Short mmCIF file of C-alpha atoms in Angstrom, two decimals:
data_model
loop_
_atom_site.label_atom_id
_atom_site.label_comp_id
_atom_site.label_asym_id
_atom_site.label_seq_id
_atom_site.Cartn_x
_atom_site.Cartn_y
_atom_site.Cartn_z
CA MET A 1071 -40.70 -39.55 -188.93
CA LEU A 1072 -42.84 -41.59 -191.19
CA TYR A 1073 -46.31 -40.42 -192.28
CA ARG A 1074 -49.55 -42.12 -193.35
CA LYS A 1075 -52.46 -40.66 -195.22
CA MET A 1076 -55.88 -40.43 -193.58
CA GLU A 1077 -57.86 -41.78 -196.48
CA LYS A 1078 -61.02 -39.67 -196.28
CA THR A 1079 -59.18 -36.42 -195.53
CA GLY A 1080 -55.91 -36.68 -197.41
CA ASP A 1081 -53.99 -35.53 -194.32
CA GLU A 1082 -50.46 -36.78 -194.10
CA LEU A 1083 -50.27 -37.74 -190.34
CA SER A 1084 -47.15 -38.69 -188.36
CA VAL A 1085 -47.41 -42.41 -187.53
CA LEU A 1086 -46.60 -41.46 -183.88
CA GLY A 1087 -49.21 -39.34 -182.19
CA PHE A 1088 -48.76 -37.59 -178.86
CA GLY A 1089 -51.38 -38.73 -176.35
CA CYS A 1090 -51.93 -36.07 -173.71
CA MET A 1091 -53.64 -38.05 -171.06
CA ARG A 1092 -50.50 -39.08 -169.04
CA LEU A 1093 -48.54 -35.79 -169.03
CA PRO A 1094 -45.76 -35.46 -166.42
CA THR A 1095 -46.89 -34.39 -163.04
CA LYS A 1096 -45.65 -32.04 -160.33
CA GLY A 1097 -47.39 -32.10 -156.98
CA MET A 1098 -51.01 -32.62 -157.61
CA GLY A 1099 -51.13 -31.42 -161.11
CA ILE A 1100 -49.38 -31.39 -164.52
CA ASP A 1101 -45.69 -30.18 -164.60
CA GLU A 1102 -46.58 -27.46 -167.22
CA GLU A 1103 -43.04 -26.36 -168.02
CA ARG A 1104 -41.85 -29.88 -168.62
CA ALA A 1105 -44.97 -30.99 -170.48
CA ILE A 1106 -44.89 -28.03 -172.85
CA ARG A 1107 -41.20 -28.68 -173.52
CA GLN A 1108 -41.90 -32.30 -174.28
CA ILE A 1109 -44.80 -31.54 -176.69
CA ARG A 1110 -42.97 -28.90 -178.51
CA TYR A 1111 -39.85 -31.16 -178.84
CA ALA A 1112 -42.06 -33.89 -180.33
CA VAL A 1113 -43.63 -31.45 -182.74
CA ASP A 1114 -40.16 -30.13 -183.70
CA HIS A 1115 -39.16 -33.71 -184.54
CA GLY A 1116 -42.16 -34.47 -186.88
CA VAL A 1117 -45.09 -35.40 -184.69
CA ASN A 1118 -48.14 -33.60 -185.98
CA TYR A 1119 -51.03 -35.37 -184.27
CA LEU A 1120 -51.90 -34.44 -180.75
CA ASP A 1121 -54.68 -36.06 -178.80
CA THR A 1122 -56.51 -34.82 -175.72
CA ALA A 1123 -60.00 -34.82 -174.13
CA LEU A 1124 -62.24 -32.80 -171.97
CA LEU A 1125 -62.08 -35.62 -169.43
CA TYR A 1126 -58.25 -35.51 -169.06
CA PRO A 1127 -57.78 -33.14 -166.14
CA GLY A 1128 -55.86 -30.10 -167.15
CA SER A 1129 -54.91 -31.43 -170.53
CA GLU A 1130 -56.84 -29.18 -172.83
CA GLN A 1131 -55.70 -26.12 -170.82
CA LEU A 1132 -52.09 -27.22 -171.06
CA LEU A 1133 -52.34 -27.89 -174.72
CA GLY A 1134 -53.88 -24.52 -175.46
CA ARG A 1135 -50.69 -23.04 -173.96
CA ALA A 1136 -48.34 -25.49 -175.53
CA LEU A 1137 -49.62 -24.64 -179.06
CA ALA A 1138 -48.98 -20.98 -178.78
CA ASP A 1139 -45.99 -19.28 -180.75
CA GLY A 1140 -46.93 -20.85 -183.98
CA TYR A 1141 -47.17 -24.52 -182.87
CA ARG A 1142 -50.96 -24.75 -183.50
CA GLU A 1143 -50.40 -24.29 -187.23
CA LYS A 1144 -47.90 -27.27 -187.19
CA VAL A 1145 -50.26 -29.98 -185.92
CA LYS A 1146 -53.67 -31.62 -186.32
CA LEU A 1147 -55.47 -31.31 -182.98
CA ALA A 1148 -57.77 -34.08 -181.68
CA THR A 1149 -60.09 -33.97 -178.67
CA LYS A 1150 -63.27 -35.59 -177.58
CA LEU A 1151 -66.84 -35.05 -176.62
CA PRO A 1152 -67.64 -36.95 -173.40
CA HIS A 1153 -70.93 -38.61 -174.20
CA MET A 1154 -71.29 -39.61 -170.58
CA LEU A 1155 -71.65 -36.03 -169.63
CA VAL A 1156 -74.14 -35.12 -172.44
CA THR A 1157 -77.93 -34.97 -171.60
CA SER A 1158 -79.16 -32.84 -174.48
CA ARG A 1159 -78.41 -31.71 -177.93
CA GLU A 1160 -77.54 -28.34 -176.62
CA ASP A 1161 -74.86 -29.78 -174.41
CA MET A 1162 -72.87 -30.93 -177.41
CA ASP A 1163 -72.54 -27.35 -178.75
CA ARG A 1164 -71.77 -25.89 -175.31
CA MET A 1165 -69.02 -28.43 -174.64
CA LEU A 1166 -67.43 -27.99 -178.09
CA ASP A 1167 -67.49 -24.24 -177.81
CA LEU A 1168 -65.84 -24.52 -174.31
CA GLN A 1169 -63.16 -26.72 -175.73
CA LEU A 1170 -62.45 -24.34 -178.51
CA ARG A 1171 -62.00 -21.55 -176.06
CA THR A 1172 -59.85 -23.71 -173.73
CA LEU A 1173 -57.64 -24.94 -176.62
CA LYS A 1174 -57.43 -21.35 -177.98
CA THR A 1175 -58.32 -22.38 -181.43
CA ASP A 1176 -61.23 -21.83 -183.85
CA HIS A 1177 -61.43 -25.47 -185.02
CA ILE A 1178 -60.70 -28.98 -183.98
CA ASP A 1179 -59.14 -31.06 -186.77
CA TYR A 1180 -60.20 -34.44 -185.39
CA TYR A 1181 -63.16 -34.57 -183.03
CA LEU A 1182 -64.32 -37.78 -181.37
CA ILE A 1183 -67.27 -38.97 -179.45
CA HIS A 1184 -65.34 -40.17 -176.43
CA SER A 1185 -65.13 -43.90 -175.24
CA LEU A 1186 -68.23 -45.72 -176.52
CA SER A 1187 -67.98 -48.84 -174.35
CA SER A 1188 -71.16 -50.43 -175.71
CA GLY A 1189 -73.96 -49.86 -178.22
CA GLU A 1190 -75.99 -48.08 -175.48
CA GLY A 1191 -73.86 -45.05 -175.49
CA TRP A 1192 -74.10 -44.67 -179.21
CA ARG A 1193 -77.93 -45.22 -179.24
CA LYS A 1194 -78.23 -42.49 -176.57
CA MET A 1195 -76.18 -40.02 -178.56
CA LYS A 1196 -78.12 -40.78 -181.87
CA ASN A 1197 -81.39 -40.18 -180.00
CA LEU A 1198 -80.07 -36.88 -178.68
CA GLY A 1199 -79.16 -35.71 -182.24
CA VAL A 1200 -75.32 -36.25 -182.38
CA ALA A 1201 -75.45 -36.75 -186.19
CA GLU A 1202 -77.09 -33.35 -186.74
CA PHE A 1203 -74.57 -31.78 -184.29
CA LEU A 1204 -71.59 -33.32 -186.16
CA ASP A 1205 -72.89 -32.29 -189.49
CA THR A 1206 -73.58 -28.72 -188.39
CA ALA A 1207 -70.21 -28.46 -186.57
CA LYS A 1208 -68.37 -29.61 -189.75
CA ALA A 1209 -70.45 -27.32 -191.95
CA ASP A 1210 -69.64 -24.17 -189.83
CA GLY A 1211 -65.91 -25.15 -189.50
CA ARG A 1212 -65.72 -25.74 -185.71
CA ILE A 1213 -64.71 -29.30 -186.43
CA VAL A 1214 -63.03 -30.71 -189.60
CA ASN A 1215 -63.30 -34.51 -189.17
CA ALA A 1216 -65.62 -36.50 -187.10
CA GLY A 1217 -64.79 -39.80 -185.37
CA PHE A 1218 -65.26 -41.91 -182.23
CA SER A 1219 -63.22 -43.81 -179.73
CA SER A 1220 -64.36 -47.16 -178.66
CA HIS A 1221 -63.81 -49.95 -176.11
CA CYS A 1222 -66.72 -52.10 -177.08
CA GLY A 1223 -66.96 -55.55 -178.55
CA ILE A 1224 -66.95 -56.29 -182.30
CA GLU A 1225 -70.67 -56.38 -183.03
CA ALA A 1226 -71.34 -53.10 -181.27
CA PHE A 1227 -68.27 -51.61 -182.91
CA LYS A 1228 -69.59 -52.56 -186.32
CA GLY A 1229 -72.84 -51.00 -185.56
CA ILE A 1230 -71.21 -47.64 -184.65
CA VAL A 1231 -68.98 -47.72 -187.74
CA ASP A 1232 -72.14 -48.17 -189.85
CA GLY A 1233 -74.28 -45.68 -187.94
CA TYR A 1234 -72.72 -42.43 -189.38
CA GLY A 1235 -70.44 -41.22 -192.08
CA TRP A 1236 -67.36 -41.13 -189.87
CA ASP A 1237 -63.91 -39.92 -191.10
CA PHE A 1238 -61.97 -41.99 -188.53
CA CYS A 1239 -62.11 -44.07 -185.31
CA GLN A 1240 -59.85 -44.77 -182.43
CA ILE A 1241 -59.51 -48.31 -180.92
CA GLN A 1242 -57.36 -50.10 -178.36
CA TYR A 1243 -55.06 -52.44 -180.14
CA ASN A 1244 -51.88 -54.37 -179.26
CA TYR A 1245 -50.47 -57.83 -179.65
CA LEU A 1246 -52.35 -58.99 -176.59
CA ASP A 1247 -55.63 -57.46 -177.79
CA GLU A 1248 -56.01 -58.98 -181.27
CA MET A 1249 -59.28 -60.47 -180.17
CA ASN A 1250 -60.29 -58.22 -177.36
CA GLN A 1251 -62.65 -55.20 -177.94
CA ALA A 1252 -62.76 -54.36 -181.61
CA GLY A 1253 -59.62 -56.31 -182.21
CA THR A 1254 -58.03 -57.15 -185.55
CA GLU A 1255 -61.54 -57.85 -187.03
CA GLY A 1256 -62.59 -54.30 -186.16
CA LEU A 1257 -59.39 -52.75 -187.38
CA MET A 1258 -59.94 -54.47 -190.76
CA TYR A 1259 -63.61 -53.54 -190.92
CA ALA A 1260 -63.18 -49.90 -190.17
CA ALA A 1261 -60.41 -49.75 -192.76
CA SER A 1262 -62.56 -51.49 -195.33
CA LYS A 1263 -65.15 -48.72 -194.88
CA GLY A 1264 -62.49 -46.08 -195.58
CA LEU A 1265 -62.04 -44.88 -192.03
CA GLY A 1266 -58.64 -43.87 -190.76
CA VAL A 1267 -57.72 -45.78 -187.65
CA VAL A 1268 -56.03 -44.28 -184.67
CA ILE A 1269 -54.64 -46.75 -182.11
CA MET A 1270 -54.61 -46.18 -178.40
CA GLU A 1271 -53.00 -48.32 -175.77
CA PRO A 1272 -50.42 -49.92 -178.15
CA LEU A 1273 -48.35 -50.93 -175.04
CA ARG A 1274 -51.43 -51.53 -172.78
CA GLY A 1275 -50.82 -48.38 -170.68
CA GLY A 1276 -47.12 -49.24 -170.46
CA TYR A 1277 -47.57 -52.78 -169.32
CA LEU A 1278 -45.84 -54.16 -172.58
CA ALA A 1279 -43.01 -51.61 -172.21
CA ARG A 1280 -41.87 -52.76 -168.76
CA ASP A 1281 -39.15 -55.27 -168.04
CA PRO A 1282 -40.94 -58.45 -168.97
CA PRO A 1283 -41.33 -61.63 -167.00
CA ALA A 1284 -38.46 -64.20 -167.57
CA GLU A 1285 -40.85 -66.40 -169.69
CA VAL A 1286 -41.35 -63.44 -172.14
CA GLN A 1287 -37.80 -62.24 -172.03
CA ALA A 1288 -36.62 -65.68 -173.12
CA VAL A 1289 -38.79 -65.25 -176.23
CA TRP A 1290 -37.43 -61.80 -177.11
CA ASP A 1291 -33.85 -63.13 -176.67
CA GLU A 1292 -34.46 -65.55 -179.62
CA ALA A 1293 -34.76 -62.65 -182.09
CA ASP A 1294 -31.91 -61.91 -184.44
CA VAL A 1295 -32.46 -58.18 -184.07
CA LYS A 1296 -32.52 -57.03 -180.35
CA ARG A 1297 -35.26 -54.51 -179.50
CA THR A 1298 -36.74 -53.25 -176.24
CA PRO A 1299 -40.21 -54.50 -175.30
CA ALA A 1300 -41.65 -51.16 -176.16
CA GLU A 1301 -40.08 -51.23 -179.68
CA TRP A 1302 -41.50 -54.76 -180.28
CA GLY A 1303 -44.92 -53.55 -179.26
CA LEU A 1304 -44.96 -50.45 -181.33
CA ARG A 1305 -43.45 -52.13 -184.42
CA TRP A 1306 -46.00 -54.82 -184.32
CA VAL A 1307 -48.93 -52.25 -184.39
CA TRP A 1308 -47.19 -50.22 -187.16
CA ASN A 1309 -46.69 -53.37 -189.18
CA HIS A 1310 -50.43 -53.16 -190.03
CA PRO A 1311 -50.96 -50.92 -193.05
CA GLU A 1312 -54.53 -50.39 -192.03
CA VAL A 1313 -53.23 -48.38 -188.96
CA THR A 1314 -52.88 -44.56 -189.59
CA VAL A 1315 -51.64 -43.24 -186.24
CA VAL A 1316 -50.36 -44.79 -183.00
CA LEU A 1317 -50.86 -42.75 -179.89
CA SER A 1318 -48.28 -42.94 -177.11
CA GLY A 1319 -48.84 -41.35 -173.73
CA MET A 1320 -45.32 -40.11 -173.54
CA ASN A 1321 -44.24 -38.29 -170.42
CA ASP A 1322 -40.52 -39.12 -170.23
CA GLU A 1323 -37.82 -37.47 -172.50
CA GLN A 1324 -36.03 -40.84 -173.08
CA HIS A 1325 -39.30 -42.52 -174.06
CA ILE A 1326 -40.09 -39.70 -176.47
CA GLU A 1327 -36.75 -39.89 -178.08
CA GLU A 1328 -37.02 -43.61 -178.51
CA ASN A 1329 -40.56 -43.55 -179.93
CA ILE A 1330 -39.60 -40.86 -182.36
CA ARG A 1331 -36.63 -43.04 -183.61
CA ILE A 1332 -38.81 -46.09 -183.99
CA ALA A 1333 -41.43 -44.07 -185.80
CA GLY A 1334 -38.90 -43.14 -188.43
CA GLU A 1335 -38.20 -46.81 -189.26
CA ALA A 1336 -41.39 -48.72 -188.68
CA HIS A 1337 -42.77 -49.21 -192.19
CA PRO A 1338 -45.91 -51.34 -192.81
CA ASN A 1339 -45.32 -54.97 -193.38
CA SER A 1340 -41.66 -54.62 -192.42
CA LEU A 1341 -41.56 -57.39 -189.80
CA THR A 1342 -40.28 -60.68 -191.06
CA GLU A 1343 -42.29 -63.96 -190.64
CA LYS A 1344 -39.90 -65.03 -187.97
CA GLU A 1345 -40.35 -61.63 -186.07
CA LEU A 1346 -44.13 -62.02 -186.30
CA GLU A 1347 -43.87 -65.55 -184.95
CA ILE A 1348 -41.72 -64.30 -182.03
CA VAL A 1349 -44.28 -61.59 -181.18
CA GLY A 1350 -46.93 -64.28 -181.24
CA ARG A 1351 -44.97 -66.56 -178.86
CA ALA A 1352 -44.31 -63.59 -176.53
CA ALA A 1353 -48.05 -62.93 -176.45
CA GLU A 1354 -48.74 -66.64 -175.66
CA ALA A 1355 -46.10 -66.32 -172.81
CA TYR A 1356 -47.87 -63.32 -171.40
CA ARG A 1357 -51.21 -65.11 -171.60
CA SER A 1358 -49.81 -68.16 -169.86
CA LEU A 1359 -49.25 -65.94 -166.78
CA ASN A 1360 -52.86 -64.56 -166.92
CA ARG A 1361 -55.10 -65.54 -164.18
CA VAL A 1362 -57.68 -66.78 -166.78
CA GLY A 1363 -56.56 -68.13 -170.16
CA CYS A 1364 -59.30 -66.32 -172.11
CA THR A 1365 -58.39 -65.28 -175.63
CA GLY A 1366 -61.39 -63.01 -176.15
CA CYS A 1367 -62.85 -65.15 -179.00
CA ARG A 1368 -66.43 -64.40 -177.71
CA TYR A 1369 -67.68 -67.96 -178.56
CA CYS A 1370 -69.23 -67.72 -175.11
CA MET A 1371 -71.43 -64.76 -176.02
CA PRO A 1372 -74.19 -63.76 -175.62
CA CYS A 1373 -74.52 -64.89 -172.05
CA PRO A 1374 -78.20 -65.79 -171.12
CA ALA A 1375 -77.67 -63.94 -167.71
CA GLY A 1376 -76.14 -60.82 -169.34
CA VAL A 1377 -72.58 -61.28 -168.25
CA ASN A 1378 -69.89 -59.69 -170.43
CA ILE A 1379 -67.71 -62.77 -170.07
CA PRO A 1380 -64.62 -61.68 -172.15
CA GLY A 1381 -64.87 -58.17 -170.79
CA CYS A 1382 -64.73 -59.49 -167.23
CA PHE A 1383 -61.71 -61.70 -167.97
CA GLU A 1384 -60.00 -58.88 -169.82
CA ALA A 1385 -60.33 -56.61 -166.76
CA TYR A 1386 -59.40 -59.50 -164.37
CA ASN A 1387 -56.20 -60.24 -166.35
CA THR A 1388 -55.12 -56.53 -166.68
CA GLU A 1389 -52.19 -55.78 -164.49
CA SER A 1390 -53.13 -58.62 -162.07
CA GLY A 1391 -55.96 -56.59 -160.45
CA THR A 1392 -54.70 -53.10 -160.00
CA LEU A 1393 -56.95 -50.35 -158.63
CA GLN A 1394 -57.20 -48.79 -162.10
CA SER A 1395 -58.35 -52.14 -163.63
CA LYS A 1396 -61.04 -52.46 -160.93
CA VAL A 1397 -62.26 -48.90 -161.46
CA MET A 1398 -62.51 -49.44 -165.17
CA TYR A 1399 -64.32 -52.71 -164.53
CA GLN A 1400 -66.86 -50.85 -162.46
CA LEU A 1401 -67.28 -48.19 -165.15
CA ARG A 1402 -67.39 -50.33 -168.28
CA ILE A 1403 -68.79 -53.64 -167.04
CA GLY A 1404 -71.05 -51.83 -164.69
CA GLY A 1405 -72.50 -49.75 -167.51
CA LYS A 1406 -71.75 -46.51 -165.67
CA MET A 1407 -69.77 -45.14 -168.72
CA ASP A 1408 -72.75 -45.14 -171.13
CA GLY A 1409 -75.85 -46.15 -169.25
CA ALA A 1410 -75.82 -49.87 -170.37
CA GLU A 1411 -77.21 -52.60 -168.30
CA PRO A 1412 -74.64 -53.93 -165.75
CA ALA A 1413 -72.81 -57.00 -167.10
CA TYR A 1414 -71.09 -58.01 -163.90
CA ALA A 1415 -69.46 -61.48 -163.26
CA SER A 1416 -71.80 -61.86 -160.26
CA LEU A 1417 -74.73 -62.17 -162.58
CA CYS A 1418 -73.62 -65.61 -163.71
CA ARG A 1419 -76.26 -68.35 -162.99
CA ASP A 1420 -73.91 -71.27 -163.62
CA CYS A 1421 -76.04 -72.48 -166.45
CA GLY A 1422 -72.93 -74.06 -168.22
CA LYS A 1423 -73.83 -72.86 -171.67
CA CYS A 1424 -70.54 -71.02 -172.02
CA VAL A 1425 -68.52 -73.99 -170.98
CA LYS A 1426 -69.80 -76.07 -173.66
CA VAL A 1427 -68.72 -73.72 -176.45
CA CYS A 1428 -65.41 -72.39 -174.96
CA PRO A 1429 -62.53 -73.45 -177.36
CA GLN A 1430 -60.09 -73.21 -174.28
CA HIS A 1431 -62.40 -75.54 -172.18
CA LEU A 1432 -62.27 -73.05 -169.35
CA PRO A 1433 -64.36 -73.52 -166.26
CA ILE A 1434 -65.95 -70.17 -166.97
CA PRO A 1435 -68.49 -69.96 -164.04
CA GLU A 1436 -65.74 -70.85 -161.62
CA HIS A 1437 -63.57 -68.04 -162.93
CA LEU A 1438 -66.45 -65.55 -162.97
CA SER A 1439 -66.94 -66.31 -159.28
CA LYS A 1440 -63.36 -65.34 -158.64
CA VAL A 1441 -63.73 -62.12 -160.71
CA ALA A 1442 -66.87 -61.19 -158.69
CA LYS A 1443 -65.08 -61.70 -155.34
CA ASP A 1444 -62.04 -59.65 -156.44
CA TYR A 1445 -63.66 -56.93 -158.53
CA GLU A 1446 -67.07 -56.54 -156.90
CA SER A 1447 -66.29 -56.22 -153.22
CA ILE A 1448 -67.98 -53.55 -151.24
CA GLY A 1449 -64.84 -51.41 -151.36
CA VAL A 1450 -64.46 -51.64 -155.07
CA ARG A 1451 -68.16 -50.91 -155.71
CA LEU A 1452 -67.84 -47.95 -153.49
CA ILE A 1453 -64.82 -46.67 -155.61
CA GLY A 1454 -66.88 -47.33 -158.71
CA SER A 1455 -69.73 -45.17 -157.20
CA VAL A 1456 -67.41 -42.50 -156.19
CA THR A 1457 -65.93 -42.39 -159.71
CA GLU A 1458 -69.42 -42.21 -161.19
CA TYR A 1459 -70.24 -39.30 -158.89
CA ALA A 1460 -67.04 -37.69 -160.00
CA LEU A 1461 -68.29 -37.85 -163.60
CA ARG A 1462 -71.45 -36.16 -162.52
CA LEU A 1463 -69.52 -33.56 -160.68
CA MET A 1464 -67.40 -33.03 -163.77
CA ARG A 1465 -70.57 -32.49 -165.88
CA TRP A 1466 -71.91 -30.00 -163.40
CA ASN A 1467 -68.54 -28.09 -163.46
CA THR A 1468 -68.24 -28.24 -167.20
CA MET A 1469 -71.78 -26.98 -167.69
CA ARG A 1470 -71.20 -24.25 -165.11
CA LYS A 1471 -68.22 -23.05 -167.28
CA VAL A 1472 -70.29 -22.98 -170.49
#
């Protein structure tokens, strides 16, 4: 296992972190015996960074049990404060104290404000006193390091980075998302400010680890060294020295073994120029299969009508319209995650401003019309509303426990 240092903390963290959102299931819940065995196997083989969240059903409870028998002392534990459930400064302390009890620990090593999808969520948390909460929790030892996870665009991301004395951050990053969300610019910006950077979705939720389309496989076949799609994806992320930890939502023993092997070999700047060129062409092959050829460059923004154009196309291209991508569209683009104004594709007024500046010369209003038809149907909106209600129910249940 290779390790990299978290600059502000000095911690030597395993380059491979265990993401505990997609634990193995049994029936309607987590397969506890198997999940605990997997987590302990990973720790025994060098993984020392474990990531969970209050919003991951059953995950904190399972991790509290998995880290018994001396395993808590072997790892750095990360969990998250769900800002979308917070309505007061007192909520923050109550939720943190509940998490400490659930995880059966007296401190959280890496504590994040969860999933800031726009600047609105961060502004809300600042107004509620999150800076004072984090300062107090660090001073009394309940948390050691403060960070945030983010799915927002680059400008909002920079504002969050500059808004508090963070120790680290967590962003989505892979070879298809160099210009989406925070992207490469965000990675470099956070690192330049001294923040450690934890990467989520290095394989886009497993999309980049599956058997690739023939067009993509033809590119991989040109490489001198033969690797699985998952190994190409992980090595590309680890090739960036600015990356501290890469999270993998591992729930299969074979995948855990493969990832641990790769994590023992993937040094920064170890990919050759030819290999980087091959990864770039594989990314282009994937994009050529997208329903919209958007690169996420954001030249089209801001939209006069308030449409999050690259965000709409990112969701539209994700897994060719799966239910999960449609739900996330409703939550993020609809502003349900952080109280932001809706930025739906259907808001487009066909003014044509975006078309004039698009480097890809895309008929953006035409594509937005298709997004709205597919992602804003009555059924999808209903699912989004049900998910929003579930978040409120979760808040009620959480506050009931505290």
